[in-house]
Coordinates of C-alpha atoms and ligand atoms in Angstrom, one line a residue:
X277 CA 0.0 0.0 0.0
X278 CA 1.2 3.5 -0.9
X279 CA 2.3 5.4 2.2
X280 CA -0.7 7.5 3.2
X281 CA 1.5 10.5 3.9
X282 CA 2.8 10.4 0.4
X283 CA -0.4 11.3 -1.4
X284 CA -1.9 13.6 1.2
X285 CA -2.0 17.2 0.1
X286 CA -0.6 20.1 2.2
X287 CA -3.8 21.8 3.0
X288 CA -3.7 25.3 4.3
X289 CA -7.4 25.9 4.0
X290 CA -9.2 28.3 6.4
X291 CA -11.6 25.6 7.4
X292 CA -12.6 22.8 7.4
X293 CA -8.9 22.3 7.9
X294 CA -6.2 19.7 7.9
X295 CA -6.3 17.4 10.9
X296 CA -3.2 15.9 12.7
X297 CA -2.2 12.6 11.1
X298 CA -2.4 10.9 14.6
X299 CA -6.0 11.9 14.8
X300 CA -6.8 10.7 11.3
X301 CA -5.1 7.4 12.0
X302 CA -7.1 6.9 15.2
X303 CA -10.4 7.7 13.3
X304 CA -9.4 5.1 10.6
X305 CA -8.7 2.5 13.2
X306 CA -12.0 3.1 15.0
X307 CA -14.2 3.7 12.0
X308 CA -15.8 0.3 11.3
X309 CA -15.7 -1.4 14.7
X310 CA -15.5 1.3 17.4
X311 CA -13.7 -0.2 20.4
X312 CA -15.0 -3.7 19.7
X313 CA -18.7 -2.5 19.7
X314 CA -19.3 -4.1 16.3
X315 CA -20.4 -0.7 14.9
X316 CA -19.0 2.6 13.8
X317 CA -19.6 5.4 16.3
X318 CA -21.5 7.1 13.5
X319 CA -24.1 4.3 13.6
X320 CA -24.8 3.8 17.3
X321 CA -27.5 5.4 19.5
X322 CA -26.2 8.4 21.4
X323 CA -27.6 6.7 24.5
X324 CA -25.1 3.8 24.3
X325 CA -22.3 4.0 26.8
X326 CA -19.6 3.9 24.0
X327 CA -20.9 7.2 22.8
X328 CA -22.1 8.8 26.0
X329 CA -18.6 8.1 27.5
X330 CA -17.1 10.2 24.7
X331 CA -19.7 12.9 25.2
X332 CA -18.8 13.2 29.0
X333 CA -15.1 12.8 28.3
X334 CA -14.9 15.7 25.8
X335 CA -16.7 18.1 28.0
X336 CA -14.4 17.2 30.9
X337 CA -11.3 17.5 28.7
X338 CA -12.4 21.0 27.5
X339 CA -12.9 22.0 31.1
X340 CA -9.4 20.8 32.0
X341 CA -7.6 22.1 29.0
X342 CA -9.1 25.6 29.4
X343 CA -9.0 25.5 33.2
X344 CA -12.7 26.2 33.4
X345 CA -14.2 26.9 36.8
X346 CA -17.1 24.5 36.9
X347 CA -18.9 26.4 39.6
X348 CA -19.1 29.4 37.3
X349 CA -19.3 28.1 33.8
X350 CA -21.2 25.6 31.7
X351 CA -19.8 24.0 28.5
X352 CA -22.4 23.2 25.8
X353 CA -21.9 21.3 22.5
X354 CA -24.3 22.5 19.9
X355 CA -25.2 22.3 16.2
X356 CA -25.9 25.1 13.7
X357 CA -22.3 26.3 13.3
X358 CA -20.9 29.5 14.8
X359 CA -23.5 31.3 12.8
X360 CA -26.3 29.9 14.9
X361 CA -24.6 31.7 17.9
X362 CA -24.9 35.0 16.0
X363 CA -28.6 34.9 16.8
X364 CA -28.6 32.8 20.0
X365 CA -26.3 35.3 21.8
X366 CA -28.6 38.3 21.4
X367 CA -31.7 36.2 22.0
X368 CA -30.4 34.8 25.2
X369 CA -28.3 37.5 26.6
X370 CA -30.0 40.7 25.4
X371 CA -33.4 38.9 25.4
X372 CA -35.1 41.6 23.3
X373 CA -34.9 44.1 26.1
X374 CA -31.3 45.2 26.0
X375 CA -28.5 45.4 23.4
X376 CA -25.2 43.9 22.5
X377 CA -22.3 46.3 21.7
X378 CA -20.5 45.0 18.6
X379 CA -17.0 45.7 17.6
X380 CA -16.6 45.3 13.8
X381 CA -13.2 43.9 13.2
X382 CA -13.9 41.6 10.2
X383 CA -16.5 40.1 8.0
X384 CA -17.6 37.6 10.6
X385 CA -18.1 40.2 13.3
X386 CA -20.2 42.1 10.8
X387 CA -22.3 39.1 10.2
X388 CA -22.7 38.6 13.9
X389 CA -23.8 42.3 14.2
X390 CA -26.3 41.9 11.3
X391 CA -28.0 39.1 13.2
X392 CA -28.2 41.1 16.4
X393 CA -29.5 44.1 14.4
X394 CA -32.2 42.0 12.8
X395 CA -33.4 41.1 16.3
X396 CA -33.2 44.8 17.3
X397 CA -30.6 43.8 19.8
X398 CA -27.3 45.2 18.6
X399 CA -25.4 48.4 17.9
X400 CA -21.8 49.2 16.6
X401 CA -19.5 50.2 19.4
X402 CA -16.4 50.5 17.2
X403 CA -15.1 49.7 13.7
X404 CA -16.2 50.5 10.3
X405 CA -17.9 48.2 7.8
X406 CA -15.4 46.9 5.2
X407 CA -12.3 48.4 6.9
X408 CA -10.6 45.4 8.3
X409 CA -6.9 45.8 7.8
X410 CA -6.4 46.2 11.6
X411 CA -8.2 45.8 14.9
X412 CA -10.3 48.9 15.5
X413 CA -9.9 51.1 18.6
X414 CA -12.8 51.1 21.0
X415 CA -13.8 53.4 23.8
X416 CA -15.6 51.8 26.7
X417 CA -17.1 55.2 27.5
X418 CA -19.2 54.9 24.3
X419 CA -21.1 51.9 25.7
X420 CA -24.8 52.7 26.0
X421 CA -26.7 52.2 29.3
X422 CA -29.0 49.5 27.9
X423 CA -26.0 47.2 26.9
X424 CA -25.9 43.7 28.2
X425 CA -22.7 42.4 26.5
X426 CA -19.8 43.4 24.3
X427 CA -19.2 41.2 21.3
X428 CA -15.7 40.6 19.8
X429 CA -14.4 38.3 17.1
X430 CA -11.1 37.2 18.6
X431 CA -9.5 36.1 15.3
X432 CA -10.6 37.5 12.0
X433 CA -10.3 34.5 9.7
X434 CA -10.6 36.4 6.4
X435 CA -8.5 39.5 7.0
X436 CA -5.9 37.7 9.2
X437 CA -6.0 39.9 12.4
X438 CA -6.3 38.8 16.0
X439 CA -6.9 40.4 19.4
X440 CA -4.0 40.1 21.8
X441 CA -6.0 41.3 24.8
X442 CA -9.5 42.1 25.8
X443 CA -10.7 45.0 28.0
X444 CA -11.6 44.6 31.6
X445 CA -15.2 45.8 32.0
X446 CA -18.1 45.1 34.3
X447 CA -20.1 44.0 31.3
X448 CA -19.8 40.4 30.0
X449 CA -17.5 39.9 27.0
X450 CA -18.9 37.6 24.4
X451 CA -16.2 36.3 22.0
X452 CA -16.5 34.4 18.7
X453 CA -13.3 32.3 19.0
X454 CA -14.2 30.1 16.0
X455 CA -10.7 30.4 14.5
X456 CA -8.5 30.5 17.6
X457 CA -10.1 28.5 20.4
X458 CA -7.8 25.7 21.4
X459 CA -4.9 27.2 19.5
X460 CA -3.6 29.0 22.7
X461 CA -4.2 29.5 26.4
X462 CA -7.3 31.6 27.2
X463 CA -8.4 32.9 30.5
X464 CA -12.0 31.9 30.4
X465 CA -12.8 33.9 33.6
X466 CA -12.4 37.1 31.6
X467 CA -15.4 36.2 29.4
X468 CA -19.1 36.0 29.8
X469 CA -19.5 33.7 26.8
X470 CA -17.2 32.1 24.3
X471 CA -18.3 30.2 21.2
X472 CA -16.4 28.4 18.5
X473 CA -17.3 26.1 15.7
X474 CA -14.9 23.2 15.6
X475 CA -13.7 23.0 12.0
X476 CA -10.5 25.0 12.4
X477 CA -8.5 24.0 15.5
X478 CA -10.8 21.6 17.2
X479 CA -11.8 19.0 14.6
X480 CA -14.5 18.9 12.0
X481 CA -17.7 20.9 11.1
X482 CA -20.9 20.0 12.8
X483 CA -20.3 20.9 16.5
X484 CA -19.9 24.3 18.1
X485 CA -18.5 24.7 21.6
X486 CA -20.2 27.3 23.8
X487 CA -18.8 28.2 27.2
X488 CA -21.2 30.3 29.2
X489 CA -21.0 32.0 32.6
X490 CA -24.0 30.7 34.6
X491 CA -24.9 34.2 35.7
X492 CA -26.0 34.9 32.1
X493 CA -28.5 32.1 32.1
X494 CA -32.1 33.0 32.3
X495 CA -34.6 30.3 32.9
X496 CA -37.6 32.4 32.1
X497 CA -36.6 33.9 28.8
X498 CA -39.5 32.6 26.8
X499 CA -37.3 31.3 24.0
X500 CA -38.0 28.1 22.0
X501 CA -36.1 25.2 23.5
X502 CA -33.7 24.7 20.6
X503 CA -32.6 28.4 20.8
X504 CA -32.4 28.4 24.6
X505 CA -29.0 27.8 26.3
X506 CA -30.7 26.8 29.5
X507 CA -32.6 23.9 27.8
X508 CA -29.3 22.7 26.1
X509 CA -27.6 22.6 29.5
X510 CA -30.6 20.9 31.2
X511 CA -30.4 18.2 28.6
X512 CA -26.6 17.8 28.8
X513 CA -26.1 18.9 25.2
X514 CA -28.5 16.2 24.1
X515 CA -31.6 18.2 23.5
X516 CA -31.4 17.0 19.9
X517 CA -29.5 14.0 18.8
X518 CA -26.0 15.3 19.1
X519 CA -23.6 15.4 16.1
X520 CA -21.9 12.3 17.4
X521 CA -19.1 11.9 14.9
X522 CA -18.1 15.6 15.1
X523 CA -18.1 15.3 18.9
X524 CA -16.0 12.1 18.7
X525 CA -13.4 13.9 16.5
X526 CA -13.5 16.9 18.9
X527 CA -12.6 14.4 21.7
X528 CA -9.7 13.0 19.7
X529 CA -8.5 16.6 19.0
X530 CA -8.6 17.6 22.7
X531 CA -6.8 14.3 23.6
X532 CA -4.2 15.1 20.9
X533 CA -3.7 18.6 22.4
X534 CA -3.2 17.1 25.9
X535 CA -0.7 14.6 24.5
X536 CA 1.2 17.5 22.8
X537 CA 1.6 19.1 26.3
X538 CA -1.5 21.2 26.6
X539 CA -2.5 24.7 25.4
X540 CA 0.8 26.4 26.5
X541 CA 2.8 24.1 24.3
X542 CA 0.3 24.3 21.4
X543 CA 0.5 28.1 21.6
X544 CA 4.3 28.1 21.5
X545 CA 4.3 25.8 18.4
X546 CA 1.6 27.9 16.6
X547 CA 3.6 31.1 17.3
X548 CA 6.8 29.6 16.0
X549 CA 5.1 28.4 12.9
X550 CA 3.5 31.8 12.2
X551 CA 6.8 33.5 12.8
X552 CA 8.5 31.4 10.1
X553 CA 6.0 32.6 7.5
X554 CA 5.8 36.3 8.7
X555 CA 9.6 36.6 8.9
X556 CA 9.9 35.2 5.4
X557 CA 7.3 37.6 4.1
X558 CA 8.9 40.6 5.8
X559 CA 12.3 39.7 4.3
X560 CA 11.1 39.0 0.8
X561 CA 11.9 42.6 -0.5
X562 CA 8.2 43.3 -0.9
X563 CA 7.7 40.3 -3.3
X564 CA 5.2 39.1 -0.7
X565 CA 3.4 41.8 1.3
X566 CA 1.4 41.2 4.5
X567 CA -2.2 42.4 4.2
X568 CA -2.9 42.8 8.0
X569 CA -1.7 45.7 10.1
X570 CA 1.7 44.6 11.6
X571 CA 0.6 44.8 15.3
X572 CA -2.6 43.0 14.8
X573 CA -1.4 40.1 12.7
X574 CA -3.0 36.7 13.4
X575 CA -1.2 33.6 14.4
X576 CA -3.9 31.6 12.7
X577 CA -4.5 33.2 9.3
X578 CA -1.6 34.7 7.5
X579 CA -2.8 36.9 4.7
X580 CA -0.5 38.4 2.0
X581 CA -0.4 39.5 -1.6
X582 CA 2.1 39.3 -4.5
X583 CA 3.1 42.2 -6.7
X584 CA 0.5 41.6 -9.4
X585 CA -2.7 39.6 -9.9
X586 CA -1.1 37.6 -12.6
X587 CA 1.7 36.5 -10.3
X588 CA -0.8 35.7 -7.6
X589 CA -2.7 33.4 -10.0
X590 CA 0.6 31.7 -11.1
X591 CA 1.5 31.3 -7.5
X592 CA -1.7 29.5 -6.6
X593 CA -1.5 27.3 -9.8
X594 CA 2.1 26.4 -9.1
X595 CA 1.3 25.7 -5.4
X596 CA -1.4 23.3 -6.5
X597 CA 1.0 21.5 -8.8
X598 CA 3.2 20.9 -5.7
X599 CA 0.1 19.5 -3.9
X600 CA -0.2 22.7 -1.8
X601 CA -3.8 23.7 -1.6
X602 CA -6.1 26.2 0.2
X603 CA -3.8 29.1 -0.1
X604 CA -6.2 31.4 -2.0
X605 CA -7.5 34.4 0.0
X606 CA -11.2 34.7 0.8
X607 CA -13.1 35.8 -2.3
X608 CA -14.1 39.1 -0.6
X609 CA -10.5 40.1 0.1
X610 CA -8.4 38.3 -2.6
X611 CA -4.7 37.8 -2.2
X612 CA -3.4 34.7 -0.5
X613 CA -3.8 33.1 3.0
X614 CA -2.0 30.4 4.8
X615 CA -4.0 29.1 7.7
X616 CA -1.9 27.9 10.5
X617 CA -4.2 25.9 12.7
X618 CA -3.3 23.1 15.1
X619 CA -3.3 20.4 12.4
X620 CA -0.5 22.2 10.5
X621 CA 3.0 21.0 11.5
X622 CA 6.2 22.9 11.5
X623 CA 7.4 20.7 8.7
X624 CA 4.3 21.8 6.6
X625 CA 5.2 25.4 7.2
X626 CA 8.8 24.8 6.3
X627 CA 7.7 23.3 3.0
X628 CA 5.4 26.3 2.4
X629 CA 8.3 28.8 3.0
X630 CA 10.5 26.8 0.7
X631 CA 7.9 26.9 -2.0
X632 CA 7.5 30.7 -1.5
X633 CA 11.3 31.1 -1.8
X634 CA 11.6 29.1 -4.9
X635 CA 8.6 30.8 -6.5
X636 CA 10.2 34.2 -5.8
X637 CA 13.5 33.2 -7.2
X638 CA 12.0 32.0 -10.5
X639 CA 9.5 34.8 -10.9
X640 CA 10.9 38.0 -9.3
X641 CA 11.7 39.5 -12.8
X642 CA 8.0 39.4 -13.6
X643 CA 7.1 42.0 -11.0
Ligands
PMP104 N1 -16.9 33.2 12.9 C1 -15.7 33.0 12.4 C2 -14.6 33.8 13.0 C3 -15.4 32.2 11.3 O1 -14.2 32.1 10.8 C4 -16.5 31.5 10.7 C5 -16.3 30.5 9.6 N2 -15.2 30.7 8.8 C6 -17.8 31.6 11.3 C7 -17.9 32.5 12.3 C8 -18.9 30.9 10.7 O2 -18.9 29.6 11.1 P1 -19.9 28.5 10.7 O3 -19.6 28.2 9.2 O4 -19.6 27.3 11.5 O5 -21.3 29.0 10.9

């Protein structure tokens, strides 16, 4: 049999994203006969202990990895993608009476704001639609009296910017961490609510992690059960049949992170990988130019452009010939983007840098 690693592409997609080989191999080994059950985990009732053990285990692992205070926070596993949270957050936290203050730092934060606005539950605290090169400044004094939370997108997947810190306020901070949760240490105590779809650093699409401060839960919010955090918690994230396979993969990813040495180690590795690419871009005599403001650069999504559109197209075509895929920028922004999630190894990044160097050597006269 051909070595699996030989024909695998180098996949720098912004998500769904490349998984660690160790995780893929475990999935392969478990796939048809999960732990001797005679079934795949995809096929079995979510009430069977093989699955329910996984369900409990992953919630516990998330609590341990993120050092979550169980007295203060609940962890929920949900469906509907991160996007479902764009409406669940205002519905549950602002509850049609108050408002969320939104910081527009990228396309996804804009989408989150639009949902809150449609529910008459959001206003823009800072940022300007379409201007996402850097992280906008915000002034906490501009917060309105009827505000019940401040919404941030911690990592802007499309433009490639990332928050390094969050403000200290009396108001709960809600953060969409879809593209950086589990890529680094986070102090959960600083947040009222964190949500993240899994398909970047935490596994595959289909499950969204929600971490919520119990003080934000309201039993009498008159919301339909499926849109009500309280009901999901009451039913131990099994209000609907859970996305069992996605949760199983999330469990393998959290186990993999533990085996790697936990989030501090993962953070160091991700920073080192990002630095390799950014350093090369910055020393490429402007053949490659970073698209994000220097101080706000993301460790997760590295965005850059080439001197001309023609060179960019050639770059992407040549990359594909070398089995390097997913490097095209988002269609709204253009340019190129290397996503540097947990499943990308240092070796993968070294190969990318080598490809960028060789491409520049061959093509720099075409500028
Ligand atoms: N927020 C961020 C920061 C994202 O990057 C994405 C997806 N790329 C989303 C939200 C939307 O996630 P989903 O597709 O799971 O709804």
